[in-house]
PDB file of C-alpha atoms in Angstrom:
ATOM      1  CA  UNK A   1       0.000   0.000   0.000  1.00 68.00           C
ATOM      2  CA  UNK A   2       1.610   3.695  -0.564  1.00 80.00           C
ATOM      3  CA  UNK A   3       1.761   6.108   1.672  1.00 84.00           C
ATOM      4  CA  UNK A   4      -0.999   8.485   0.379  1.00 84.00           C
ATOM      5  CA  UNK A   5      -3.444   5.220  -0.173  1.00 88.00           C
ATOM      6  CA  UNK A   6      -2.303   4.314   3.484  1.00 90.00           C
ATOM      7  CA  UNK A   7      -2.880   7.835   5.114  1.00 94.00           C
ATOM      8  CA  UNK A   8      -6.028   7.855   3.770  1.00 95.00           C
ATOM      9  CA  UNK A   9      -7.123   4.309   4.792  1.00 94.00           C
ATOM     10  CA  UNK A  10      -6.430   5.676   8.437  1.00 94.00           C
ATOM     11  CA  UNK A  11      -8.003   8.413   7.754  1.00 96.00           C
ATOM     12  CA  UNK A  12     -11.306   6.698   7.051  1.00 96.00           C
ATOM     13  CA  UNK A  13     -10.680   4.677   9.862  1.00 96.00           C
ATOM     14  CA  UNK A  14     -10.046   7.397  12.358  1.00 97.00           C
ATOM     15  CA  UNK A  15     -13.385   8.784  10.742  1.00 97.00           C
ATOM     16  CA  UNK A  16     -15.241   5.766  11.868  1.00 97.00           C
ATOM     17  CA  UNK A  17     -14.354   5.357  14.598  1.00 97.00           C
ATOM     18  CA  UNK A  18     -15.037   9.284  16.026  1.00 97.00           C
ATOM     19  CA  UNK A  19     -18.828   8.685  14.579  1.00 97.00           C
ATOM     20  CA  UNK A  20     -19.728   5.726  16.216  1.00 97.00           C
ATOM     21  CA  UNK A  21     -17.940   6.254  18.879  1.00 95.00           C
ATOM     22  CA  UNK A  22     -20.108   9.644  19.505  1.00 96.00           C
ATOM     23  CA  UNK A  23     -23.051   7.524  19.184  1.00 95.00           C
ATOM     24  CA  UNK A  24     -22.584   5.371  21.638  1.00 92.00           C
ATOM     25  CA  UNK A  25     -21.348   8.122  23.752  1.00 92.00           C
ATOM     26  CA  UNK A  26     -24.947   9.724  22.940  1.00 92.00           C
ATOM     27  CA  UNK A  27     -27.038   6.813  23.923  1.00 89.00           C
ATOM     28  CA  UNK A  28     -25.345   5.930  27.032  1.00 88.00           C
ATOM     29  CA  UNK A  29     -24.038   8.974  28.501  1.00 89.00           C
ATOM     30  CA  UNK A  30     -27.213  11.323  26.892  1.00 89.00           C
ATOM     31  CA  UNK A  31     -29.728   8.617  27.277  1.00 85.00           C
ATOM     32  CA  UNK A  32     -28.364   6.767  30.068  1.00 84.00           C
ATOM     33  CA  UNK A  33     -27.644   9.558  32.155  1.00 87.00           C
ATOM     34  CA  UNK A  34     -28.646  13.135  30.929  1.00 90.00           C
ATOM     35  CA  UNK A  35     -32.160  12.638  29.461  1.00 89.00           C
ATOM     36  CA  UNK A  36     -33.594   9.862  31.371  1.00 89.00           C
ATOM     37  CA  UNK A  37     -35.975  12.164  33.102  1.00 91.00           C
ATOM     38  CA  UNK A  38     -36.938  13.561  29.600  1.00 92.00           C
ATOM     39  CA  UNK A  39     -37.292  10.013  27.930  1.00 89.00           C
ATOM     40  CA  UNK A  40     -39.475   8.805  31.325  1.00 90.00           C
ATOM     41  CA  UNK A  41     -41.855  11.151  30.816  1.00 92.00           C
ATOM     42  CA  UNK A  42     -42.921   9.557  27.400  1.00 90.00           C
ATOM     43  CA  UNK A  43     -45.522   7.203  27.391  1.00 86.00           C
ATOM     44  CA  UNK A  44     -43.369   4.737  25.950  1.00 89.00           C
ATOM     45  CA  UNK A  45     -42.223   1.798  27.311  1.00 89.00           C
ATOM     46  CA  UNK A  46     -39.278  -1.435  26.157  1.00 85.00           C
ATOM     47  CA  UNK A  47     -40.220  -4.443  27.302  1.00 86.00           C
ATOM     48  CA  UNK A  48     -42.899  -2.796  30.548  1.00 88.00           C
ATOM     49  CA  UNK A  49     -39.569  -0.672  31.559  1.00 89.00           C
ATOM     50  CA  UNK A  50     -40.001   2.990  30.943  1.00 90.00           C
ATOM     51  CA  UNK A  51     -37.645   4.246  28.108  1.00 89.00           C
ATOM     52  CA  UNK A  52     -35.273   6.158  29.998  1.00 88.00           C
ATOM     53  CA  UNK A  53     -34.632   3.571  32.359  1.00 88.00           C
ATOM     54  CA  UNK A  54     -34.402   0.789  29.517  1.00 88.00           C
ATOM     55  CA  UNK A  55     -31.650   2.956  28.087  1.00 84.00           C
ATOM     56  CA  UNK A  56     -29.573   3.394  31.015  1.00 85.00           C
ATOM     57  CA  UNK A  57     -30.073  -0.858  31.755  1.00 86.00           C
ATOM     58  CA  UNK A  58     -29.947  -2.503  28.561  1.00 88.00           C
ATOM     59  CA  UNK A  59     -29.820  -0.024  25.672  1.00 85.00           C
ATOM     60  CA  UNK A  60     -26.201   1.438  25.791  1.00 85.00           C
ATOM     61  CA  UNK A  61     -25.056  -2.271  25.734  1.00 90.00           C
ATOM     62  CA  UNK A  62     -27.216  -3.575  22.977  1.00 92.00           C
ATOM     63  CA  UNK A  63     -26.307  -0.156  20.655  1.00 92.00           C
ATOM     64  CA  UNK A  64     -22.721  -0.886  21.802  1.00 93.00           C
ATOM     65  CA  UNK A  65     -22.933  -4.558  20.505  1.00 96.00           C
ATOM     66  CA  UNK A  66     -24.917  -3.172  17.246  1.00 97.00           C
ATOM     67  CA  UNK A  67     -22.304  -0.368  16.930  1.00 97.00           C
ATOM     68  CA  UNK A  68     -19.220  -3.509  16.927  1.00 97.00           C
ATOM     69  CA  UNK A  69     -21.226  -5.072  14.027  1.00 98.00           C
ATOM     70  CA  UNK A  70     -21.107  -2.209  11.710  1.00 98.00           C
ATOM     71  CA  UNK A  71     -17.609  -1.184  12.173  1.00 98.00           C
ATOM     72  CA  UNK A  72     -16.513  -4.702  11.881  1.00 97.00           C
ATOM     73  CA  UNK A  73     -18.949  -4.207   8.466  1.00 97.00           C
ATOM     74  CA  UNK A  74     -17.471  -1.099   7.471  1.00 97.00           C
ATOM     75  CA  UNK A  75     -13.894  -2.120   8.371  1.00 96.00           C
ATOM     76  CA  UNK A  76     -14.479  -5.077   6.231  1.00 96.00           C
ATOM     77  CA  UNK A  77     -15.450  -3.133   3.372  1.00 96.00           C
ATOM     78  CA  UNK A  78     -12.450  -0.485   4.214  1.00 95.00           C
ATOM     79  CA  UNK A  79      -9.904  -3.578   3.620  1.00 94.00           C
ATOM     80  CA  UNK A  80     -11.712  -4.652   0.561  1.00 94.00           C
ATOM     81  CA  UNK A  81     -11.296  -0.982  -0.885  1.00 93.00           C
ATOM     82  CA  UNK A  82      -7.733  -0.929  -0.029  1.00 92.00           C
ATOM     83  CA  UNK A  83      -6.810  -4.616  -1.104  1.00 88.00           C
ATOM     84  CA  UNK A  84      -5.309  -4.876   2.461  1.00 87.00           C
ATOM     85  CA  UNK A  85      -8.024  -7.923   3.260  1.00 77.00           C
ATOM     86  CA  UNK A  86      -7.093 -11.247   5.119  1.00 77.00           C
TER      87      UNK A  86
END
């Protein structure tokens, strides 16, 4: 790989990483934490919980887990662009 086709491979990593990263960081910290009072007050419920309190419990970790399937998709595709593949 040369060095421009390499910088730039890192770059789009880098770049994928800071965006689903800041997702995650949204649902946990913002829904977890921050707005739980906010998403209570909806009349909307996961599984008989109410939806702030499902976020903060089990929501963070299941977008986390989603969030480690589509890098590993998008990383996959990344190597396949750059012929770097196993």
């Amino acid at each position: 790989m040369s060095q421009n086709s390499n910088k730039e491979y890192w770059k789009l990593n880098i770049r994928y990483l800071v965006i689903l990263l800041s997702i995650w960081f949204i649902v946990s910290f913002g829904c977890g934490i921050l707005f739980v009072e906010q998403l209570n007050q909806l009349n909307f419920r996961l599984g008989g919980y109410k939806l702030g309190f499902w976020f903060g419990q089990q929501g963070s970790i299941i977008s986390f887990v989603i969030l480690i399937a589509i890098y590993v998709k998008l990383m996959n595709n990344l190597d396949k662009k750059f012929e770097v593949e196993e």
